[in-house]
PDB file of C-alpha atoms in Angstrom:
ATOM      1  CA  UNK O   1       0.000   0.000   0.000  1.00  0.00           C
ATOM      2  CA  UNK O   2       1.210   3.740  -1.184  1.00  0.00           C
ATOM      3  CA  UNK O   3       0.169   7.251   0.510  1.00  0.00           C
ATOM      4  CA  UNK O   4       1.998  10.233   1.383  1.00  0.00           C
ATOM      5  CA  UNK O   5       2.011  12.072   4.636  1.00  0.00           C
ATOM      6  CA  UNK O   6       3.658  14.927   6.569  1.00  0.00           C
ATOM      7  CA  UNK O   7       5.872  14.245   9.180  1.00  0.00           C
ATOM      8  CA  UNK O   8       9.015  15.017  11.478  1.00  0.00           C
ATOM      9  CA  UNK O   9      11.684  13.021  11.708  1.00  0.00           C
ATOM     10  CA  UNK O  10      12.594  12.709  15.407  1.00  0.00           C
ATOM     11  CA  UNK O  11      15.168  10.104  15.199  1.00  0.00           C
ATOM     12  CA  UNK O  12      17.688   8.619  11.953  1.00  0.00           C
ATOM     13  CA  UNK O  13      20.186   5.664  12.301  1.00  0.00           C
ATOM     14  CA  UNK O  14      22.669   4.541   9.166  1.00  0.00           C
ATOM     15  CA  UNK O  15      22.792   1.018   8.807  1.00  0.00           C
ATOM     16  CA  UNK O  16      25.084   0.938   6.145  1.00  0.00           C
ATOM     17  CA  UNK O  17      26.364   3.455   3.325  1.00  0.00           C
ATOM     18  CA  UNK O  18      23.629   5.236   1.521  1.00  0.00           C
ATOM     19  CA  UNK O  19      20.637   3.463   3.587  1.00  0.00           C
ATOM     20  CA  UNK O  20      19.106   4.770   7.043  1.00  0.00           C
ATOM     21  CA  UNK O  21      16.318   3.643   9.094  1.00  0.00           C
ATOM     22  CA  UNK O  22      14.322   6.931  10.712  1.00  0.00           C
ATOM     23  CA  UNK O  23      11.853   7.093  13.079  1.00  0.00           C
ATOM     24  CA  UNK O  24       8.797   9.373  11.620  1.00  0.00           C
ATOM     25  CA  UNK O  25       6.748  11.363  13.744  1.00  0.00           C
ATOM     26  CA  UNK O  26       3.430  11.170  11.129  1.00  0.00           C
ATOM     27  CA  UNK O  27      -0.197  13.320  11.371  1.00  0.00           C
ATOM     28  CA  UNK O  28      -1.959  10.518   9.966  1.00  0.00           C
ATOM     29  CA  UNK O  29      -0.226   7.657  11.649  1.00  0.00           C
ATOM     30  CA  UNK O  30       1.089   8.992  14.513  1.00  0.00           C
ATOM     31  CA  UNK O  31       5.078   7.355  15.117  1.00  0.00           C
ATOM     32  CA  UNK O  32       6.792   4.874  12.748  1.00  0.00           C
ATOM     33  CA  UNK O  33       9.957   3.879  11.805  1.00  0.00           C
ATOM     34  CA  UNK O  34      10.555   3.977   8.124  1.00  0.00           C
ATOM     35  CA  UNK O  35      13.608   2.334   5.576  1.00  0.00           C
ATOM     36  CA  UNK O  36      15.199   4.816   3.847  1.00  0.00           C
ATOM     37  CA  UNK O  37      17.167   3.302   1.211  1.00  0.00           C
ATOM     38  CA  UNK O  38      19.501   5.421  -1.482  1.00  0.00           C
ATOM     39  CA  UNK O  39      20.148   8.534   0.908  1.00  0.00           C
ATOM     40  CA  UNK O  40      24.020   8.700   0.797  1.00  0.00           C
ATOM     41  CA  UNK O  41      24.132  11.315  -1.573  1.00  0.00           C
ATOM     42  CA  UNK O  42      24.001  15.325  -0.479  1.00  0.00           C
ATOM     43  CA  UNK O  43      22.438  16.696  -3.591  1.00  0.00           C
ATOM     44  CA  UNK O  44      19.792  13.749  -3.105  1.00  0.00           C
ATOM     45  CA  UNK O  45      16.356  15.402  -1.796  1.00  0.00           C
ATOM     46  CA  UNK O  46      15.617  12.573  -0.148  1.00  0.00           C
ATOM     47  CA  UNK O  47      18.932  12.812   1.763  1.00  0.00           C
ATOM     48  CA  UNK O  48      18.118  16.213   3.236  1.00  0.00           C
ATOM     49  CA  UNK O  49      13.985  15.360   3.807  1.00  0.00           C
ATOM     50  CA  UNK O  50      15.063  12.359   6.020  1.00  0.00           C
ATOM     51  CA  UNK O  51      17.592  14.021   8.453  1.00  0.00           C
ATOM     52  CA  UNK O  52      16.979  14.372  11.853  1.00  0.00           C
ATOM     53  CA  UNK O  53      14.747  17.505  12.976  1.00  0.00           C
ATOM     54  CA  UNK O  54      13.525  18.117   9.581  1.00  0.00           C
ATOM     55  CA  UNK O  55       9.811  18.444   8.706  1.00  0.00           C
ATOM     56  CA  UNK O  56       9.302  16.809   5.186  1.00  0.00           C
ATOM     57  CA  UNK O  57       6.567  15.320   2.938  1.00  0.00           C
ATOM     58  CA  UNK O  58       6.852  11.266   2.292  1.00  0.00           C
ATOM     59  CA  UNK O  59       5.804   9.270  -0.351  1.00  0.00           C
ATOM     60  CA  UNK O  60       6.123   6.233   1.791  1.00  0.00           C
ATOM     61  CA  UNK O  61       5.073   1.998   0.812  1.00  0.00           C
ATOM     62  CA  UNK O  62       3.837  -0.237   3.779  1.00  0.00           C
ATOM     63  CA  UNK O  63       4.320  -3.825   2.788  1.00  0.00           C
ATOM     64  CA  UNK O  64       2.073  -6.863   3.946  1.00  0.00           C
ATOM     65  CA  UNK O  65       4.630  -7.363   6.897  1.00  0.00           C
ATOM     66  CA  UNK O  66       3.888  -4.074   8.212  1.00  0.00           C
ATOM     67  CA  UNK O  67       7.346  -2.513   7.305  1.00  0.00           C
ATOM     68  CA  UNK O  68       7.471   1.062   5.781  1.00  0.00           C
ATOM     69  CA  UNK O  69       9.665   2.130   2.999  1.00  0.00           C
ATOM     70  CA  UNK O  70      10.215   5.762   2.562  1.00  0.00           C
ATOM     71  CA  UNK O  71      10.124   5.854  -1.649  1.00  0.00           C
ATOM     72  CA  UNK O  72      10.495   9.547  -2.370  1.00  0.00           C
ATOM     73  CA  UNK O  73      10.802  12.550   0.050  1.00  0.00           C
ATOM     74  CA  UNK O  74      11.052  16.278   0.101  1.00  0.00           C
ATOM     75  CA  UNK O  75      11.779  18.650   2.860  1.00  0.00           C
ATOM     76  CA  UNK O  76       9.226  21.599   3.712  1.00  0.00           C
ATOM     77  CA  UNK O  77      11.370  23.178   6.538  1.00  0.00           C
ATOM     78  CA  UNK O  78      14.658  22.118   8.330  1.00  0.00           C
ATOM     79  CA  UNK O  79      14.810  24.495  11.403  1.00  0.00           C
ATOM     80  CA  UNK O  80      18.453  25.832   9.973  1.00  0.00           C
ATOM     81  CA  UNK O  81      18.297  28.042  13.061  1.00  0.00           C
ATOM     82  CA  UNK O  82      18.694  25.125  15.321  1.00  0.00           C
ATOM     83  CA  UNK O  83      21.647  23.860  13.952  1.00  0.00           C
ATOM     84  CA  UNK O  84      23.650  26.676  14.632  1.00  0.00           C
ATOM     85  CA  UNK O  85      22.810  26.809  18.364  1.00  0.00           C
ATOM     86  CA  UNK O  86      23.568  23.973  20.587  1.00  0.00           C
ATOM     87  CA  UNK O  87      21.528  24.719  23.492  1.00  0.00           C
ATOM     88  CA  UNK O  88      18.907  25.214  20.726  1.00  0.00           C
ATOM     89  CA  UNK O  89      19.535  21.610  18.778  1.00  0.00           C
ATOM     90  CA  UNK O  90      19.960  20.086  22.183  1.00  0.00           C
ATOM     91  CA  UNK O  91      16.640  21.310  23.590  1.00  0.00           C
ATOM     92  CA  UNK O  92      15.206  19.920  19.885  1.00  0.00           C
ATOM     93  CA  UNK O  93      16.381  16.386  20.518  1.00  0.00           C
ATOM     94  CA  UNK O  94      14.630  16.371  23.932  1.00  0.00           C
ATOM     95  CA  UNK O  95      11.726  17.444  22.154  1.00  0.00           C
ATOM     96  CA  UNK O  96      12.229  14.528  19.712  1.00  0.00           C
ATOM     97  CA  UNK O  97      13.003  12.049  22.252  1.00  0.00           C
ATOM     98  CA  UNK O  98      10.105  12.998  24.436  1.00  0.00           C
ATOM     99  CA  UNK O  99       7.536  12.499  22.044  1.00  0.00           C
ATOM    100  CA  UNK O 100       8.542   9.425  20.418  1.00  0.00           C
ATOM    101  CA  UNK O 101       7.678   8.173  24.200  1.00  0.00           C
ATOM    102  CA  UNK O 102       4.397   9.283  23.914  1.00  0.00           C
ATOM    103  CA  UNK O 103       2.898  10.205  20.827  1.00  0.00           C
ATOM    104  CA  UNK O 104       0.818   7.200  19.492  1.00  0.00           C
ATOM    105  CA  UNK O 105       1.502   4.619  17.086  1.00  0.00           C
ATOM    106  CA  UNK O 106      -0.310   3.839  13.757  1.00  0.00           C
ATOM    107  CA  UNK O 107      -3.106   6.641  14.116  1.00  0.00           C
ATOM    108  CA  UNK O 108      -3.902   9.839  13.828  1.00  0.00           C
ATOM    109  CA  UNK O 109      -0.750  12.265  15.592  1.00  0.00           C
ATOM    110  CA  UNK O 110      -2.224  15.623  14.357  1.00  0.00           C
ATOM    111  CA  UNK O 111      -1.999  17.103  17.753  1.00  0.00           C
ATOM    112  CA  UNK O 112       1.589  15.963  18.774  1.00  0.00           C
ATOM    113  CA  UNK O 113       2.607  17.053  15.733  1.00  0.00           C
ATOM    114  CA  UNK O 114       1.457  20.605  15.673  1.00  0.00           C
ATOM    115  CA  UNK O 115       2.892  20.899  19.239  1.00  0.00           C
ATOM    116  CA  UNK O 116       6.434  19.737  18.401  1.00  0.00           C
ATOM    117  CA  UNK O 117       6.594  22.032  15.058  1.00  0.00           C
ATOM    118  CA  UNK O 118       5.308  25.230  17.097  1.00  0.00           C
ATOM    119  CA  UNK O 119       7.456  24.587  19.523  1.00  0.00           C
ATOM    120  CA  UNK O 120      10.566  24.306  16.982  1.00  0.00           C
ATOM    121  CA  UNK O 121       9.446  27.096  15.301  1.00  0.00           C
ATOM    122  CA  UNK O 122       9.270  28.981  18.394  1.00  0.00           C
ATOM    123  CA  UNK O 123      12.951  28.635  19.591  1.00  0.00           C
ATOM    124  CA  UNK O 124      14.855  28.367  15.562  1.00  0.00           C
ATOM    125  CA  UNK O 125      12.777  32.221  15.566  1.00  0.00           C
ATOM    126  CA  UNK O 126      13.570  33.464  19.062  1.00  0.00           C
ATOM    127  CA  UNK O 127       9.536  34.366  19.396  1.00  0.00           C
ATOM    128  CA  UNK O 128      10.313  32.799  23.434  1.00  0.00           C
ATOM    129  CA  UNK O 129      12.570  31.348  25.687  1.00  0.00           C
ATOM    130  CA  UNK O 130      13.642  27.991  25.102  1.00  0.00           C
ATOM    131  CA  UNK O 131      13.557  27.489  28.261  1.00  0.00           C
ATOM    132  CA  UNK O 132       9.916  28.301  28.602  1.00  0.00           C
ATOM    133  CA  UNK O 133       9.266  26.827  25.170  1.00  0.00           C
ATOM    134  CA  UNK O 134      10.380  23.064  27.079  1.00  0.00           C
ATOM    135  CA  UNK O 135       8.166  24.278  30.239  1.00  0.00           C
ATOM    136  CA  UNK O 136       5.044  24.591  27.399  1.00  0.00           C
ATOM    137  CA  UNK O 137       5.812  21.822  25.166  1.00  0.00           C
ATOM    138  CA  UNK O 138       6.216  19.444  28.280  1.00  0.00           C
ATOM    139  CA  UNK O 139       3.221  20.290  30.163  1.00  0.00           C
ATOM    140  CA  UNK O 140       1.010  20.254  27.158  1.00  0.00           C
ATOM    141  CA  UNK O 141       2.349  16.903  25.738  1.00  0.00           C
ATOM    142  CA  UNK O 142       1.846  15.397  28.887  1.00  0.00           C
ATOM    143  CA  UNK O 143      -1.596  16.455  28.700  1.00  0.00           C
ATOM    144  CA  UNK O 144      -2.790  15.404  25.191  1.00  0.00           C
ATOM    145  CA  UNK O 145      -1.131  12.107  26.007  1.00  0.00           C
ATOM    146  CA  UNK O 146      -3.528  11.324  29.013  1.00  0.00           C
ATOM    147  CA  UNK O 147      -1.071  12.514  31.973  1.00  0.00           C
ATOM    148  CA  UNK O 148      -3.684  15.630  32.908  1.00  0.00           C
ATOM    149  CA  UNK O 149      -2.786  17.380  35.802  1.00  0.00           C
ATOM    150  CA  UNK O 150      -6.250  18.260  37.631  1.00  0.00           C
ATOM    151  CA  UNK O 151      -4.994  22.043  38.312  1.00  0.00           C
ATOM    152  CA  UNK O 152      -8.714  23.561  38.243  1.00  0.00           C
ATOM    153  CA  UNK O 153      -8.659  23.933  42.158  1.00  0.00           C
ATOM    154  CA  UNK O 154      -6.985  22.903  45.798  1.00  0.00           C
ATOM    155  CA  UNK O 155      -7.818  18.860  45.688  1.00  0.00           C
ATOM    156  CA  UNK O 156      -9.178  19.381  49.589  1.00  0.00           C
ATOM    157  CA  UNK O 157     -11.084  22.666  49.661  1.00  0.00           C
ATOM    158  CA  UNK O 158     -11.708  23.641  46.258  1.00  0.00           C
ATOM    159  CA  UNK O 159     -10.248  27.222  46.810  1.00  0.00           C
ATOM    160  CA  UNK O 160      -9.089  28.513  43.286  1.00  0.00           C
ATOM    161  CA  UNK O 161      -6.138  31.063  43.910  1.00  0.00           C
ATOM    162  CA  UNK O 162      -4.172  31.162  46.977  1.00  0.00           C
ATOM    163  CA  UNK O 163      -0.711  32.976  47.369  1.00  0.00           C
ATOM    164  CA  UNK O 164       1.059  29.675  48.558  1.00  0.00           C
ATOM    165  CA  UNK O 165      -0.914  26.917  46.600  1.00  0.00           C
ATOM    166  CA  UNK O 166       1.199  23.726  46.087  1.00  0.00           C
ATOM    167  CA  UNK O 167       1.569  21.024  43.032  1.00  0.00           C
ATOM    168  CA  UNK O 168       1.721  17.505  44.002  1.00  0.00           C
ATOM    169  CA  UNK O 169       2.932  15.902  40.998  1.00  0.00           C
ATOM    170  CA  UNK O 170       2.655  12.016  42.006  1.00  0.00           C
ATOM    171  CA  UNK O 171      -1.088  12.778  41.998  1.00  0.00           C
ATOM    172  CA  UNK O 172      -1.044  15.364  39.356  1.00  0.00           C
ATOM    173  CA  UNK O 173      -3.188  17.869  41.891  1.00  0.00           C
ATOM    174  CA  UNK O 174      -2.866  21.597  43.594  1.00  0.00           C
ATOM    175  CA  UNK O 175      -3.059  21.931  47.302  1.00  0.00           C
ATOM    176  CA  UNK O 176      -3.626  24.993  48.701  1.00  0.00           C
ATOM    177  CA  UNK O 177      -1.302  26.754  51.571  1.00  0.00           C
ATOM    178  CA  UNK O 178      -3.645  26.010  54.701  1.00  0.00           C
ATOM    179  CA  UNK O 179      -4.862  22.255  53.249  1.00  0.00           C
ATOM    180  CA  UNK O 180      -0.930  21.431  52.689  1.00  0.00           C
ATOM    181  CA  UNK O 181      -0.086  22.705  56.413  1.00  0.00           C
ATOM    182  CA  UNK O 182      -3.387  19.968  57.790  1.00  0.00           C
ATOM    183  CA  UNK O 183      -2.006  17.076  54.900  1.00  0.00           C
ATOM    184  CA  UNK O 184       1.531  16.994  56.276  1.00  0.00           C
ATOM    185  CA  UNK O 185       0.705  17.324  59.896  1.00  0.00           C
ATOM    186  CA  UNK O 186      -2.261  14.513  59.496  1.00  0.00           C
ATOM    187  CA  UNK O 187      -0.096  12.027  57.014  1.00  0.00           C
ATOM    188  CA  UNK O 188       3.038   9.325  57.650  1.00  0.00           C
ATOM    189  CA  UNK O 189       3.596   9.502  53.490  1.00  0.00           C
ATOM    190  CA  UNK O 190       3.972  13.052  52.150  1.00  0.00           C
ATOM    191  CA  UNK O 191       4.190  13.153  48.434  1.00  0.00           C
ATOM    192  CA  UNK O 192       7.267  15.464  46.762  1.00  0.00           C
ATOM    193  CA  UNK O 193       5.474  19.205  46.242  1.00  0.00           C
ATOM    194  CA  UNK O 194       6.533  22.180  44.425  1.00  0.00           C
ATOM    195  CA  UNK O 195       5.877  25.897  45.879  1.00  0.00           C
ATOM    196  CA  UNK O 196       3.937  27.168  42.653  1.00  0.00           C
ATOM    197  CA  UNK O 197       2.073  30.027  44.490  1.00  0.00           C
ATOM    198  CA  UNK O 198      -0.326  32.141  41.988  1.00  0.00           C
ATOM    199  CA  UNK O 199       2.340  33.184  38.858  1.00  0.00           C
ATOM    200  CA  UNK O 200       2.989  29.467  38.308  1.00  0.00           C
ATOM    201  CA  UNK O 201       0.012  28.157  39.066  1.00  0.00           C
ATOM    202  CA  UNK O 202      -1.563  30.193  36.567  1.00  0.00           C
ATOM    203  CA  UNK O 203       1.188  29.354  33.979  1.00  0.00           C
ATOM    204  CA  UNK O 204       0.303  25.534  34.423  1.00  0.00           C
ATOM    205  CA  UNK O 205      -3.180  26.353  33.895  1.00  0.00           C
ATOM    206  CA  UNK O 206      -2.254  28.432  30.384  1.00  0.00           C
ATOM    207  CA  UNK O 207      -0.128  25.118  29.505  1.00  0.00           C
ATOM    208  CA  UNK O 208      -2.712  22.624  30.203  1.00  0.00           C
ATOM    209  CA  UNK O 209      -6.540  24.463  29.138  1.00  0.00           C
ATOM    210  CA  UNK O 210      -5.727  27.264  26.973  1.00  0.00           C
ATOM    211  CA  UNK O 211      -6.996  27.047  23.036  1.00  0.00           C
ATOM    212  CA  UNK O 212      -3.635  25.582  20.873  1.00  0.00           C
ATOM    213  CA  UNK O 213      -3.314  29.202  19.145  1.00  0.00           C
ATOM    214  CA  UNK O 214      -2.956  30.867  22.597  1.00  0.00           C
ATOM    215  CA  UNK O 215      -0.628  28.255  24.076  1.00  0.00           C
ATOM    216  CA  UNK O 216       2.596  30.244  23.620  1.00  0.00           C
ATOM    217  CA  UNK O 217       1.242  34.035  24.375  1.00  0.00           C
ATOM    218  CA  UNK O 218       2.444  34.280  27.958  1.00  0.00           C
ATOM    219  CA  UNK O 219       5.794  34.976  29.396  1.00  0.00           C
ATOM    220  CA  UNK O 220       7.196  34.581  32.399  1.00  0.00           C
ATOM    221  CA  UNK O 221      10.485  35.994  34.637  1.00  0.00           C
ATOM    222  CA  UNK O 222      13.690  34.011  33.907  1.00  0.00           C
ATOM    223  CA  UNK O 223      13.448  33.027  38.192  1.00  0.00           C
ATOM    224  CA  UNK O 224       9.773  31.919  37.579  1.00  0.00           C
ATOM    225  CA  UNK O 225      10.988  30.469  34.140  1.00  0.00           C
ATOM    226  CA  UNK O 226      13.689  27.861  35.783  1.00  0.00           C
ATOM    227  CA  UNK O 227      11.273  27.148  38.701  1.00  0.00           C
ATOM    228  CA  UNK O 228       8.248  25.951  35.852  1.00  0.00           C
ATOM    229  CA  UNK O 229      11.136  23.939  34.517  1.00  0.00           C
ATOM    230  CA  UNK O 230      11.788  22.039  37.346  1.00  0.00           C
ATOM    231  CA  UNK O 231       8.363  20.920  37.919  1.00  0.00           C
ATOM    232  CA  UNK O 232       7.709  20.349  34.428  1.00  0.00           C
ATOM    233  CA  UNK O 233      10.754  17.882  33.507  1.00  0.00           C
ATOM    234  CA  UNK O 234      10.084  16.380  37.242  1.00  0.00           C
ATOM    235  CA  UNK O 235       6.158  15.488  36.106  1.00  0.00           C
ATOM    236  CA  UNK O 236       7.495  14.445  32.516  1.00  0.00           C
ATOM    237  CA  UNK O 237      10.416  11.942  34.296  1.00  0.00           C
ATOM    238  CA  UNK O 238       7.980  10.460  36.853  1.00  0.00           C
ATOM    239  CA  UNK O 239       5.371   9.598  34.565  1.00  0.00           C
ATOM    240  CA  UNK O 240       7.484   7.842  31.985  1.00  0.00           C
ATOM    241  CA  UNK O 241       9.926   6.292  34.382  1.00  0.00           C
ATOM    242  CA  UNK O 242      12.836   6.724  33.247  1.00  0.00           C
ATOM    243  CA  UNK O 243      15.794   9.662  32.812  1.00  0.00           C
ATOM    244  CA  UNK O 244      15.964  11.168  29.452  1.00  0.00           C
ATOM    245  CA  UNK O 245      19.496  11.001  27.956  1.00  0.00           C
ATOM    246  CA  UNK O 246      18.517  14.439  25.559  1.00  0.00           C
ATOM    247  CA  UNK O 247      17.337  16.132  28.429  1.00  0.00           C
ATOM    248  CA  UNK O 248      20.596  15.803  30.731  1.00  0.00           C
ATOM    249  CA  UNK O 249      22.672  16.913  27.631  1.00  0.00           C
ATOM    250  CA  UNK O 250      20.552  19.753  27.294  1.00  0.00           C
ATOM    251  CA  UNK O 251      20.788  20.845  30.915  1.00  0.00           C
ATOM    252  CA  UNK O 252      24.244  20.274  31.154  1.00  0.00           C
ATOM    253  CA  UNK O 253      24.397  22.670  27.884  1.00  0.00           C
ATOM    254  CA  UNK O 254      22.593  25.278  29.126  1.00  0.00           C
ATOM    255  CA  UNK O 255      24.365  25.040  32.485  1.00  0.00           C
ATOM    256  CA  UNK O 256      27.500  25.948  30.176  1.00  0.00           C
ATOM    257  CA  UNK O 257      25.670  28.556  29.160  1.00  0.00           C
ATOM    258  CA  UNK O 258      24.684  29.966  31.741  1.00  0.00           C
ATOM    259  CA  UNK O 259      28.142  29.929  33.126  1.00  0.00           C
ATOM    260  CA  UNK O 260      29.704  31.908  30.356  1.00  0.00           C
ATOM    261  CA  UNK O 261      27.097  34.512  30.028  1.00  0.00           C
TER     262      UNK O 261
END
């Protein structure tokens, strides 16, 4: 069977000259991992369309074994920007990583997919952060891929704003200041919380419920920046279970950074 989809290639391995194997993330069919035979040449287009972090169209056969062959390609946008930053491209491959965890397999992906090219778009153009850009694109992949954090109210009281509300991110709830004080003196098993207060709590709220074309109009202080950070890559560990490789390089990167400047 033949059809042609967009798609982002979020991971490429060369198993011998000229021939790859990449790992497609798809809008109609979500993430698969495609053959992608006679790609050693540069001035091939199918070369360029099938490199890592680049956005492409792709002609693509799926054989009665359920293997896909990539049969013609052409890129629509490679994020050059990225690839002359490294805190940039590192931040990119966490991005890539990340959702090839979660995004689904063999159906539709349009939503992952318009999340993970924003979000590229977003830090190859400087329109935010890239640190807030991870905060955004963590907390809302989480959330289209079932992980919801309930942050409509405190869990106990149902209070909506408090100066000193709490995130509990085992349970994915908010506890307010005076419910927090009454759960820790009233429990032997205190969950890991993060101080959010109202700034953050409202920023998780934008990340999580706001409409898509809204979902990157807020900013936020570089202090309250780092502190989202923490509690988003904390939430995004937990629930998959395991340390992402892409994301210590990145930290590590911007640590660099952050040291030089």
């Amino acid at each position: 069977m033949n059809f042609s989809t967009d798609g982002l290639v979020i991971r490429e391995q060369k198993i011998k000259e000229g021939n790859k194997v990449v790992t497609v993330l798809t809008r109609d069919r979500g993430v698969i991992r495609a053959f992608a035979n006679g790609t050693g040449s540069i001035k091939s287009s199918k070369n360029t369309a099938t490199g890592l972090i680049t956005y492409s169209c792709f002609d693509i056969f799926l054989n009665s074994k359920g293997i896909y062959t990539i049969d013609d390609a052409h890129a629509k946008d490679v994020f050059m920007p990225l690839r002359q930053d490294v805190e940039k491209m590192s931040a990119a491959q966490y991005f890539c990583e990340l959702i090839e965890h979660l995004a689904p397999r063999d159906v539709n992906a349009e939503e992952q997919l318009r999340l993970i090219l924003n979000s590229l778009y977003m830090i190859a153009n400087d329109k935010r952060p890239t640190e807030l850009v991870k905060c955004i694109f963590e907390l809302r992949l989480m959330t289209i891929s079932g992980y919801v954090p309930d942050l409509v109210c405190c869990r106990d009281c149902r209070c909506y704003e408090d100066d000193n509300m709490r995130f509990l991110p085992e349970s994915g709830q908010i506890i307010c200041g005076s419910c927090f004080e009454k759960y820790t003196n009233n429990t032997e098993h205190i969950e890991r919380s993060f101080f959010i207060g109202k700034t953050l709590t409202n920023a998780m709220r934008h990340c999580v419920y706001s409409e898509f074309n809204k979902l990157f109009s807020f900013r936020l202080s570089d202090k309250s920046t780092f502190s989202l950070g923490n509690i988003t890559e904390y939430y995004c560990t937990m629930r998959i279970g395991k340390e992402m490789k892409t994301l210590e390089f990145y930290k590590m990167i911007r640590n660099t950074t952050d040291d030089k400047g």
